[in-house]
Coordinates of C-alpha atoms in Angstrom, one line a residue:
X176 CA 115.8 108.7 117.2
X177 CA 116.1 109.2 121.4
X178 CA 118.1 105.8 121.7
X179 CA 120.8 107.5 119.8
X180 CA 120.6 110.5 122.3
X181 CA 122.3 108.3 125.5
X182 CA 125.1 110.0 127.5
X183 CA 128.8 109.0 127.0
X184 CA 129.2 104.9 128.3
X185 CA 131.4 104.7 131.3
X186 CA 133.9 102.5 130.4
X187 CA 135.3 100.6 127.6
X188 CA 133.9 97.6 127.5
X189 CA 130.3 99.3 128.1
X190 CA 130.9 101.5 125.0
X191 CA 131.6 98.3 122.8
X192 CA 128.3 97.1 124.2
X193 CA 126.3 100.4 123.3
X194 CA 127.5 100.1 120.0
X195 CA 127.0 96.8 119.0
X196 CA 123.8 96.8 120.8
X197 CA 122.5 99.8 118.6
X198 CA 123.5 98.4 115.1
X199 CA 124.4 94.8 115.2
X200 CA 120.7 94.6 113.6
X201 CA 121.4 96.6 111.0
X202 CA 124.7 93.9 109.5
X203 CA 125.1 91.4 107.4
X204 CA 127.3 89.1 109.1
X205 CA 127.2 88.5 112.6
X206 CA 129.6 90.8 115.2
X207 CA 132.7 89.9 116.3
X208 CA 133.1 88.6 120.0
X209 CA 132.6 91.5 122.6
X210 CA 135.9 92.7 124.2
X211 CA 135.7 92.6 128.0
X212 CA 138.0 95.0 130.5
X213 CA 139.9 92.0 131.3
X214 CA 140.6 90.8 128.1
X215 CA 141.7 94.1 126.5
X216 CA 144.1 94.8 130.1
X217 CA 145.8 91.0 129.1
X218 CA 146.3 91.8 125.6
X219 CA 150.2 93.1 125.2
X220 CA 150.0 96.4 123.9
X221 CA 152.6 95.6 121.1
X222 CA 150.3 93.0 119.9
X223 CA 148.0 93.8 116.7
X224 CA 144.9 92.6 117.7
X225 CA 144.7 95.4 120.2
X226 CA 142.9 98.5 119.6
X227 CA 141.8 101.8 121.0
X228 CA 138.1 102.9 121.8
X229 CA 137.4 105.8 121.7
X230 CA 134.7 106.8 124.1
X231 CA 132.3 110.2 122.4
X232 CA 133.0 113.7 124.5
X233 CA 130.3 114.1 127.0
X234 CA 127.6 116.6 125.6
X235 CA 127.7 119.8 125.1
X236 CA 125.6 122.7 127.0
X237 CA 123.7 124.7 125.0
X238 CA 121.4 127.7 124.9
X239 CA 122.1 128.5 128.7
X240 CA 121.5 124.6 129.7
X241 CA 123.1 124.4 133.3
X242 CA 122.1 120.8 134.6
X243 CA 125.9 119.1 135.6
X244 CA 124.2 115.7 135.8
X245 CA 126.3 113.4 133.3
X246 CA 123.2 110.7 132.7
X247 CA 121.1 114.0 131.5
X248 CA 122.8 115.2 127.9
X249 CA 120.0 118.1 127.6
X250 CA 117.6 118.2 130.7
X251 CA 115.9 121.6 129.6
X252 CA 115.4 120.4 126.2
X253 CA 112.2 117.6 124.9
X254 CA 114.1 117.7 121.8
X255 CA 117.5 117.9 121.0
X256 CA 120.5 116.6 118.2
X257 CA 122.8 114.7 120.6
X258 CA 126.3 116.3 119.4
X259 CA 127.9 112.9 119.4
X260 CA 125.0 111.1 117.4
X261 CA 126.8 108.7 114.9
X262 CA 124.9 107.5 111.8
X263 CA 124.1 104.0 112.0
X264 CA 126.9 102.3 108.7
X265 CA 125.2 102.5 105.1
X266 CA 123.3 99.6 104.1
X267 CA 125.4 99.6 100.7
X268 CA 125.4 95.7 100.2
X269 CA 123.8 96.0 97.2
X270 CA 126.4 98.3 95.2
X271 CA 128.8 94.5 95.3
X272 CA 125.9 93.0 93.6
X273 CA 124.9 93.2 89.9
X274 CA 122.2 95.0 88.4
X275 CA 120.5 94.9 85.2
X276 CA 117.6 97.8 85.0
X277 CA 115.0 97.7 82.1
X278 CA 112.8 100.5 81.2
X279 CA 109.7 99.0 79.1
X280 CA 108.9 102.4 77.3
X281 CA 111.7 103.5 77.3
X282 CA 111.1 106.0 73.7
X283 CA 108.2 107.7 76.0
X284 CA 107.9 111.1 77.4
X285 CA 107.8 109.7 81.1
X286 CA 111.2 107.6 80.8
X287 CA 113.1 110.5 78.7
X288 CA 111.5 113.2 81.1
X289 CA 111.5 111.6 84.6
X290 CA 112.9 108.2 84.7
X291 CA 116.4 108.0 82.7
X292 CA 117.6 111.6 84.4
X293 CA 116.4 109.8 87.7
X294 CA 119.0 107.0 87.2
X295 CA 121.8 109.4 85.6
X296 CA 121.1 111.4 89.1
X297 CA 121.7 107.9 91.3
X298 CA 124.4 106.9 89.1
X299 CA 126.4 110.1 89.9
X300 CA 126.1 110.1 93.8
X301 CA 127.2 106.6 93.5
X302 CA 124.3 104.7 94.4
X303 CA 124.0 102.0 91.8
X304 CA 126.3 99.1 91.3
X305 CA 129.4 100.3 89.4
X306 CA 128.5 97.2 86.5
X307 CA 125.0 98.6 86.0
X308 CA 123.2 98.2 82.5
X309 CA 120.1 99.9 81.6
X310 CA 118.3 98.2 79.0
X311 CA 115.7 100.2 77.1
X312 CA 112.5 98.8 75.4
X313 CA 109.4 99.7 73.3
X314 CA 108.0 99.5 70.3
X315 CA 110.3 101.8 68.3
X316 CA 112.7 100.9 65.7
X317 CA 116.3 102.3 66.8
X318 CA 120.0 101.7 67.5
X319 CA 121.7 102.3 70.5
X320 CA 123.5 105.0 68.9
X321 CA 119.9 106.8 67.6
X322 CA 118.7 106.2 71.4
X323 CA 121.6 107.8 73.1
X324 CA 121.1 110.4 71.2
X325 CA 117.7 111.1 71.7
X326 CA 118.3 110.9 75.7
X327 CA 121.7 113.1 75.6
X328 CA 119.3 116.6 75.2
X329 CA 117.3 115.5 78.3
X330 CA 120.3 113.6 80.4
X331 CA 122.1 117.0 79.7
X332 CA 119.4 119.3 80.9
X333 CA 119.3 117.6 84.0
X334 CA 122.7 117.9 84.8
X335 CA 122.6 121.3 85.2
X336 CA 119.8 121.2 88.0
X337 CA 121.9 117.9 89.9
X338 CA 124.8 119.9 90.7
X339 CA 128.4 117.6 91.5
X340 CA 128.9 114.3 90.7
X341 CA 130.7 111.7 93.5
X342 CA 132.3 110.2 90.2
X343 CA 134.1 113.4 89.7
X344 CA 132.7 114.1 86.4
X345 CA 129.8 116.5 85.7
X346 CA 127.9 117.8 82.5
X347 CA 128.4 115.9 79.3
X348 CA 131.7 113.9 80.7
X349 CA 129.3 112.3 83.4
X350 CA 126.4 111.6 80.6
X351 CA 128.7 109.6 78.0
X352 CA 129.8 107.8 81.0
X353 CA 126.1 106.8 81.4
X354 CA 125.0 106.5 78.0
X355 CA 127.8 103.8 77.6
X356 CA 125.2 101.9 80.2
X357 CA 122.3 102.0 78.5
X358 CA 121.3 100.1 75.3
X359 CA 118.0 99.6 73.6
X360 CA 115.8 96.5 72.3
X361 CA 112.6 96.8 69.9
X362 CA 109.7 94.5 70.8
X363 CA 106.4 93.7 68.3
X364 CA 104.4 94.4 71.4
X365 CA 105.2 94.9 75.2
X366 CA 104.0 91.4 75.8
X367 CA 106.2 90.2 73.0
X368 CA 107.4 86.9 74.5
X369 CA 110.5 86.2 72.1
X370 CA 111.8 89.9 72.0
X371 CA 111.7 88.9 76.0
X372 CA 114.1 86.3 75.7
X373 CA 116.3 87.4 73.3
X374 CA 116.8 90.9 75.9
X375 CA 117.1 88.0 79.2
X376 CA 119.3 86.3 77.0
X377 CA 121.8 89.5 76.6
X378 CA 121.0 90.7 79.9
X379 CA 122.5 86.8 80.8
X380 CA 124.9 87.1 78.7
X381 CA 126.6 90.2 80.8
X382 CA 125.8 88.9 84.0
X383 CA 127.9 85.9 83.1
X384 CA 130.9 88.4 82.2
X385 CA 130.6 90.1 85.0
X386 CA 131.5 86.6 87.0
X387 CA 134.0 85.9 85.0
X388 CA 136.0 89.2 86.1
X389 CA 134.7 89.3 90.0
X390 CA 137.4 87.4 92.2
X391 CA 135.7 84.1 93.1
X392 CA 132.5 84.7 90.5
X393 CA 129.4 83.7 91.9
X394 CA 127.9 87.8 91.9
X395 CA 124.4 87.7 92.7
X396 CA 122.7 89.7 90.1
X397 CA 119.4 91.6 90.5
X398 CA 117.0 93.0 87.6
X399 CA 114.5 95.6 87.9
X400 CA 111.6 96.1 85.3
X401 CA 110.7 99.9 85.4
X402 CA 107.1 100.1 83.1
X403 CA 107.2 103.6 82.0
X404 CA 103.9 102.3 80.0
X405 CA 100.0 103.0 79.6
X406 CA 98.5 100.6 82.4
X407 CA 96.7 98.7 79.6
X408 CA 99.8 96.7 79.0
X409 CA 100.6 96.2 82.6
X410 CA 99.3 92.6 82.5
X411 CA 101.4 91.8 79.2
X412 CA 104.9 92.8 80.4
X413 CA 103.9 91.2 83.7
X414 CA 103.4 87.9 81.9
X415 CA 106.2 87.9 80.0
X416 CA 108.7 89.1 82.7
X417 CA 107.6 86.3 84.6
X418 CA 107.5 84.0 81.9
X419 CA 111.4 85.2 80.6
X420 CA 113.4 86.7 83.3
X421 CA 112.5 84.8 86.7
X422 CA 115.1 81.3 86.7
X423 CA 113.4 79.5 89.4
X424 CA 109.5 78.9 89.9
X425 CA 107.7 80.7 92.8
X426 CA 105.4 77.7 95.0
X427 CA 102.3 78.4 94.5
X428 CA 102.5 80.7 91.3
X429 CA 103.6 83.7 93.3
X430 CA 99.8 84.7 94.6
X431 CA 100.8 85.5 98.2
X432 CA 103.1 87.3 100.3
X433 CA 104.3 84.1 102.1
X434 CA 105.1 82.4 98.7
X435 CA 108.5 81.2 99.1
X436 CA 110.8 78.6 97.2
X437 CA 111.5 76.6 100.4
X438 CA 115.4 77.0 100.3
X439 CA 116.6 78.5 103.3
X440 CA 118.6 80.7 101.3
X441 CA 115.7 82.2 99.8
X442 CA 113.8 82.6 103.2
X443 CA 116.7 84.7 104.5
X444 CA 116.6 87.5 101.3
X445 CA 113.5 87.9 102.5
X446 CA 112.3 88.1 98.6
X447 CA 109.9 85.3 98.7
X448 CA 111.9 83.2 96.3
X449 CA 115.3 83.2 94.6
X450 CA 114.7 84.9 91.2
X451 CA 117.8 84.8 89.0
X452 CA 121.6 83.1 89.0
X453 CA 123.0 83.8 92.1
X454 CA 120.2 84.4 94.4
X455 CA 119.1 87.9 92.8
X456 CA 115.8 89.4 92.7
X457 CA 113.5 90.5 90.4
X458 CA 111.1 93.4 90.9
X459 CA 108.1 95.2 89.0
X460 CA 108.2 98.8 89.4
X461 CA 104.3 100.2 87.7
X462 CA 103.6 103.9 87.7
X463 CA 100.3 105.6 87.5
X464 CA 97.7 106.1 86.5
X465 CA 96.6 102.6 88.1
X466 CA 94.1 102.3 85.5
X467 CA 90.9 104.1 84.5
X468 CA 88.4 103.7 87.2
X469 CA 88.1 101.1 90.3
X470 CA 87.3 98.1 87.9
X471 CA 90.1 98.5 86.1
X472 CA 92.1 98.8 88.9
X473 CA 91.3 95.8 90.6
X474 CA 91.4 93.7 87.4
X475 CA 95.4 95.1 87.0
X476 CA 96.1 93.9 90.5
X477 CA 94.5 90.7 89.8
X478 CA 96.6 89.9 86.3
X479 CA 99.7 91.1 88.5
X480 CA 99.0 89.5 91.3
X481 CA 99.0 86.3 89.3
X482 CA 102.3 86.8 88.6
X483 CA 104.2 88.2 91.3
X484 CA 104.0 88.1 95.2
X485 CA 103.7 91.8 96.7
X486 CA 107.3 91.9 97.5
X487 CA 107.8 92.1 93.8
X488 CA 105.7 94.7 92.9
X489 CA 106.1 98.9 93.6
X490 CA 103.3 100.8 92.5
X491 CA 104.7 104.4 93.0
X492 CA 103.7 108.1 92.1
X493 CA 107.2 110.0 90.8
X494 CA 105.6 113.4 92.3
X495 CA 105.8 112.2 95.6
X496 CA 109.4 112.3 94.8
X497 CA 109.7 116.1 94.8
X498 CA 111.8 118.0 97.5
X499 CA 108.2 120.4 98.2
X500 CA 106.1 117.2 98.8
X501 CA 108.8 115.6 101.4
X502 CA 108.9 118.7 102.8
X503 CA 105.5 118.6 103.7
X504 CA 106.1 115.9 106.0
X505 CA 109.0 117.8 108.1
X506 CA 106.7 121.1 108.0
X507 CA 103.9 119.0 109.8
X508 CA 105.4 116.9 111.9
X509 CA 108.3 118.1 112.8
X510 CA 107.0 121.7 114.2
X511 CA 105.2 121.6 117.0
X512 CA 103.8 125.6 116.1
X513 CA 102.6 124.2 112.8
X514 CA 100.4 121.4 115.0
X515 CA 98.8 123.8 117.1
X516 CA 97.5 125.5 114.0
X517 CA 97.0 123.3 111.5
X518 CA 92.8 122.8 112.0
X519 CA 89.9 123.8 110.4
X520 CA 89.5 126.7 113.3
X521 CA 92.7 128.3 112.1
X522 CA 92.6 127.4 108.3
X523 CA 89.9 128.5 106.0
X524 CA 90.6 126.8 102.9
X525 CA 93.8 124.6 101.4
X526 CA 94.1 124.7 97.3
X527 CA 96.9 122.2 95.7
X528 CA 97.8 123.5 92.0
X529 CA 100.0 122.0 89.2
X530 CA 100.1 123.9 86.2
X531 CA 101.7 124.1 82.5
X532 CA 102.5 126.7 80.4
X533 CA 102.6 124.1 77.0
X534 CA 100.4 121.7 76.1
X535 CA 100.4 118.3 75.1
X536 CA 103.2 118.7 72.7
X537 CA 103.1 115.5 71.0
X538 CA 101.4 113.8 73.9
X539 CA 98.2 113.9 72.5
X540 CA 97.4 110.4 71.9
X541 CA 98.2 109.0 75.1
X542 CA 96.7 112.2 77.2
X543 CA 93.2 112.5 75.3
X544 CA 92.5 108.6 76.8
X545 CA 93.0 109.9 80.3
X546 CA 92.4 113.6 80.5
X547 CA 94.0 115.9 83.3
X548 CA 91.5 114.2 86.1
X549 CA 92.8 110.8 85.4
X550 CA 96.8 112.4 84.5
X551 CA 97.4 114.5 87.6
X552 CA 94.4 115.1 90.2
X553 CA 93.5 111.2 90.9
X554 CA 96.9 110.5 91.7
X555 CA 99.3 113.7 92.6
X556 CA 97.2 116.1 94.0
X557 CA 95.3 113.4 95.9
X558 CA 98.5 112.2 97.5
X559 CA 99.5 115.9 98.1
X560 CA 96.3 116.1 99.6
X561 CA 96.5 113.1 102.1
X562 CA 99.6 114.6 103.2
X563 CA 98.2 117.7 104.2
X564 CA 95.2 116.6 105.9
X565 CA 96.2 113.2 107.4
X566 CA 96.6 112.7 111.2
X567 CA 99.9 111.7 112.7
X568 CA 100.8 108.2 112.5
X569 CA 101.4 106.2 115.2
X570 CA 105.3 105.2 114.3
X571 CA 107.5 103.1 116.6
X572 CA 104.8 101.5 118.7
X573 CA 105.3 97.9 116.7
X574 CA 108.4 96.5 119.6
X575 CA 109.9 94.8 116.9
X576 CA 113.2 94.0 116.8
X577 CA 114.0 93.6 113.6
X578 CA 114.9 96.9 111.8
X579 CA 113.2 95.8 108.0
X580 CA 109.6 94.9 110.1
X581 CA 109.8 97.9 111.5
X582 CA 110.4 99.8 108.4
X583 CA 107.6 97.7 106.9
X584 CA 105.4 98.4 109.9
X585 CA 106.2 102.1 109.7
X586 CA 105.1 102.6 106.0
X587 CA 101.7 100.5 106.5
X588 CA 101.0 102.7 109.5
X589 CA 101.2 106.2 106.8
X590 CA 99.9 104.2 104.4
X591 CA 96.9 103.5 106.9
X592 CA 96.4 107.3 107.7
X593 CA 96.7 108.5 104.3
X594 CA 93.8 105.9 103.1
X595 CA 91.7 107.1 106.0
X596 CA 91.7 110.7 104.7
X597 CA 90.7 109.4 101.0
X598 CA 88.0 107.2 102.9
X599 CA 86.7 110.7 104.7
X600 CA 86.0 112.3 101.3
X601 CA 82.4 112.1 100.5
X602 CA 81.7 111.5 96.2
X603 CA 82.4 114.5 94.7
X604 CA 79.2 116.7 92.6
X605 CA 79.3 118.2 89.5
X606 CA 78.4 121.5 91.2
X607 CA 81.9 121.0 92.8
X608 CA 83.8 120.6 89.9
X609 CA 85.2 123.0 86.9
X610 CA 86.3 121.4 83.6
X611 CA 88.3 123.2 80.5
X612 CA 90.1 122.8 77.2
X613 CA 92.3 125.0 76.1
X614 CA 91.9 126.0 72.5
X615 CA 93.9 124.2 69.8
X616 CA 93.8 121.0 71.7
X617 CA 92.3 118.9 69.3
X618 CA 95.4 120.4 66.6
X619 CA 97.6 117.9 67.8
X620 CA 98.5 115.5 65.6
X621 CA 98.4 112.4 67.5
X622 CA 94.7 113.2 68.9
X623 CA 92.7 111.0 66.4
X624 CA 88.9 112.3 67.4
X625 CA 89.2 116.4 66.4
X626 CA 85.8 116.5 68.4
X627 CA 87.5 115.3 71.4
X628 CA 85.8 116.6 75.3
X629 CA 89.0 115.5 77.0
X630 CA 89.8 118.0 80.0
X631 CA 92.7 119.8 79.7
X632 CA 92.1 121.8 82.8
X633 CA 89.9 121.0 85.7
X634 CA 89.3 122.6 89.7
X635 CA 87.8 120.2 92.2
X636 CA 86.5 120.9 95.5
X637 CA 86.6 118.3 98.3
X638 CA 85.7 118.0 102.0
X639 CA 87.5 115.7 104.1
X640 CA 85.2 114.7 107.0
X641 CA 87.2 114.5 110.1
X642 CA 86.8 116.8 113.5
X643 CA 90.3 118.5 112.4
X644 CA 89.1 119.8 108.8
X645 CA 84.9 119.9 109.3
X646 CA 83.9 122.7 106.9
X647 CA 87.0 123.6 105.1
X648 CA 87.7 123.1 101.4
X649 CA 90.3 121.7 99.5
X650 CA 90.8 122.8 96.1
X651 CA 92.8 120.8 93.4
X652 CA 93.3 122.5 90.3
X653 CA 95.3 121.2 87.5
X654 CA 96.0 122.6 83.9
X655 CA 98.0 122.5 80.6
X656 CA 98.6 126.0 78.9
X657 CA 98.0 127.8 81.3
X658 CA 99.5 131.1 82.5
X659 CA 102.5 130.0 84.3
X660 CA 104.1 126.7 85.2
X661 CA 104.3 126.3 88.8
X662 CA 103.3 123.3 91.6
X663 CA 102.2 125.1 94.8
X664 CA 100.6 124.5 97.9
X665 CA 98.4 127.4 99.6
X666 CA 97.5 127.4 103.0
X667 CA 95.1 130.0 103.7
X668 CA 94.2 130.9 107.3
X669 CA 91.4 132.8 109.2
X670 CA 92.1 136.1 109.7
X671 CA 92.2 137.0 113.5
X672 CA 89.6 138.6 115.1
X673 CA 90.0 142.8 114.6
X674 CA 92.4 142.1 111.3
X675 CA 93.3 145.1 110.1
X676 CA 92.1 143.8 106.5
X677 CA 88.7 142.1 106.1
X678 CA 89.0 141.2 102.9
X679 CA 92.2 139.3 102.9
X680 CA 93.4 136.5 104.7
X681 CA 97.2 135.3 105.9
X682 CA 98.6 132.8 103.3
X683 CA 101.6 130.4 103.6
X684 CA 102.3 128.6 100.4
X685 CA 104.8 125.8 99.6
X686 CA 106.0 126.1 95.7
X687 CA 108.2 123.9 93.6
X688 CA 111.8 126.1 93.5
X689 CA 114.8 125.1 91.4
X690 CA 115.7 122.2 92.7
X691 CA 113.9 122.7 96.0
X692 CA 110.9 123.0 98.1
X693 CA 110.6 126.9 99.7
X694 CA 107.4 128.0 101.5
X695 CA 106.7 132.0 101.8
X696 CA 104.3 133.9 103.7
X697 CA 102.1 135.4 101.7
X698 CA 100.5 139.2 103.2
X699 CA 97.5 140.9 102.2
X700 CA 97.9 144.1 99.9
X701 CA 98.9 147.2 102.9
X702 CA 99.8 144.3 105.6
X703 CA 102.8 143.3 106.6
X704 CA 104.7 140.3 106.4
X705 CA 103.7 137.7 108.7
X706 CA 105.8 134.6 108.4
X707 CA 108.6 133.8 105.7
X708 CA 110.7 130.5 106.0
X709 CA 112.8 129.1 103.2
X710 CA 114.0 125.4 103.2

């Protein structure tokens, strides 16, 4: 941020008065008293309240910069690193608090595939409370022992993609740590209100050991629903969450943001409401798809919103999570070359493609209800797409003070220019769209109706009607048994007037890599290489 770019304070006292200025904000306790120049000079020097300050080097010159000015760190740069930026201190409180994580679904593709590896990864960089339980639950009849067991093969395989662990263990050492965290509980149903409270009652149960060995007791504990379900049980683990695991009413039944439990302690979290013993919260975390169609949709956020306040729920997309798709965001915004040509007069057509080489695999059942259109393009291309085409957001006009609002204010504004791109798109035809099965589809076993149209493979063209991307299309494609697995983004742009190729235009295209985001410059066949950048 610029404010962080400021030269070297001139004195003692004013460098104690930068610093608390920039991240007093950002603490949980007030700051200490300021030190003045007259009270550090009357302070003996033996006594041990005194202490040095160190003031940051003045900044550095670089690439040929010859400005002497001291109050100008870089005057021939609009953009710079200042070399003595300091990070504002990690907003860790969290890690001293309890947490009891439950994944309803937990025997399902998406929590063995995506979201147990996801927790094993923030358990080894160190970024979950060291006390953390991970409570699994579905339908299925199994021990702890049979459930470990069935998450070790996945748990292990992701390992070997995360690299070093800050615990100091890696590979199946750093997985039997985790495994001895996570437990599992068999419901009738997902809305079944007395396998609820007997999991609450164990998750209680812990919590209350946990106070018996912290000095002083009194640990606030926090709990964290994770559905990894079909959204046509969203509204029956909703109700019985709130029914089981929240220990103090929400005024008003939870319907608004403002809902509150009028203790000042609760209006300080900023939660809306104390939750559970100790002041924790208690949040709903809902993954797609969001239903089957706008009705749907609106009828799940009315069950939920019965039931929770907005600052319980998070309604997220996992893709969004992947190192190509942040990196979207840096390659837009953060080159100014990549501004100047990212318009329809420079770009002829954009294509977003996720693709499989298996099929449903035992998927059948839930996949044939949904299809590829509902499973990946409504959702994960869509918000690859809103990425691509949306226009900069206005950030860091709000003038708030407050760091949270203006993180809150920051993620409305994307959100805001991302929905403006989906409102641009005119309804799609069926002259615009491609659908496909592959064969042997209906040879699943857990696909009931043999005769079944489901898509398995589909290739839609859209037109997003701004000034910056009038007459060029974007094509989403999306597939299972296809060719190759791959998730890819490909720019293609115009080719300049005189090309020495007519019938081939300059690509870039951002790909999933092993772990990372890359993006390569494609060349037509004879030409040469035009751009290459790996990230």
């Amino acid at each position: 941020p610029p404010h962080f770019c400021r030269p070297p304070p001139p004195s003692i006292a004013a460098a104690a008065a930068a610093y608390w200025s920039t991240f007093a904000s950002t603490m949980t306790h007030p700051p200490p008293p300021l030190p003045t120049a007259a009270s550090i000079a009357a302070t003996p020097a033996s006594s041990p309240t005194r202490r040095t300050l160190r003031i940051p080097p003045p900044p550095r010159k670089m690439n040929g910069d010859s400005s002497s000015g001291a109050n100008v760190p870089f005057p021939n740069r609009r953009r710079r690193l200042c070399p003595y930026r300091t990070s504002p201190p990690p907003l860790n409180s969290y890690l001293q608090e309890g947490l009891s994580v439950v994944v309803v679904g937990a025997s399902g593709d998406l929590a063995k595939k995506k979201t147990y590896p996801s927790l094993l990864a923030l358990f080894a960089s160190g970024l979950l409370p060291p006390g953390v339980s991970v409570w699994g639950y579905a339908r299925s009849g199994k021990t702890d022992e049979e459930f470990r067991d069935g998450l070790r093969p996945y748990l292990l395989k992701s390992t070997g993609k995360s690299g070093r662990s800050s615990r100091g263990g890696g590979g199946s050492k750093l997985v039997d740590e985790f495994l001895l965290r996570c437990r599992y509980r068999r419901g009738k149903s997902y809305g079944d209100v007395p396998s609820y409270v007997s999991l609450v009652e164990e998750m209680r149960r812990r919590e209350d050991e946990r106070d018996g060995r912290a000095a002083g007791g009194g640990v606030k504990h926090n709990r964290l629903f994770y559905l990894a379900v079909p959204p046509d049980v969203f509204g029956d683990v909703a109700g019985a969450v709130r029914e089981t695991a929240m220990e103090r009413e929400l005024v008003g039944g939870g319907g608004g943001e403002g809902s509150g439990s009028g203790d000042p302690a609760d209006d300080a979290s900023g939660h809306g409401g104390t939750q559970t013993k100790g002041g924790g919260w208690v949040r709903l975390v809902v993954e797609k798809p969001f239903g089957r169609d706008l009705p749907t949709c609106l009828s799940l956020s009315s069950v939920l919103s019965r039931h929770f306040s907005e600052s319980h729920l998070y309604r997220i997309d996992h893709y969004l999570g992947k190192e190509m798709v942040q990196n979207l965001w840096t390659f837009r915004f953060g080159n100014d070359w990549a501004g100047h040509l990212w318009h329809g007069g420079a770009i002829r057509s954009v294509t977003v493609e996720w693709k499989e080489d298996f099929g449903t695999e035992g998927r059948g059942g839930y996949f044939d209800r949904y299809g590829i259109v509902r499973d990946v393009i409504q959702n994960h291309l869509l918000q690859v797409l809103t990425l691509l085409a949306m226009e900069p957001p206005a950030l860091g006009a709000s003038g708030g003070k407050d760091g949270e609002e203006e993180g809150h204010d920051a993620a409305e504004r994307v959100r805001d220019a991302k929905v403006a791109v989906l409102k641009s798109i005119p309804p799609v035809t069926p002259s615009d769209v491609i659908l496909g099965q592959y064969e042997g589809y209906a040879d699943d076993p857990t696909i009931q109706d043999k005769e079944t149209a489901c898509p398995t493979y589909a290739a839609v063209r859209l037109h997003v009607n701004t000034p910056r991307w009038e007459g060029v299309p974007f094509l989403l494609v999306a597939g299972k048994a296809l060719e190759e697995r791959a998730c890819r983004v490909r720019v293609r742009f115009r080719p300049p007037p005189g090309s020495f190729s007519s019938s081939s235009s300059p690509t870039v295209s951002f790909r999933c890599g092993q772990g990372r985001g890359e993006a390569d410059g494609d060349v037509p066949p004879g030409g040469r290489r035009y751009c290459g950048q790996r990230r």
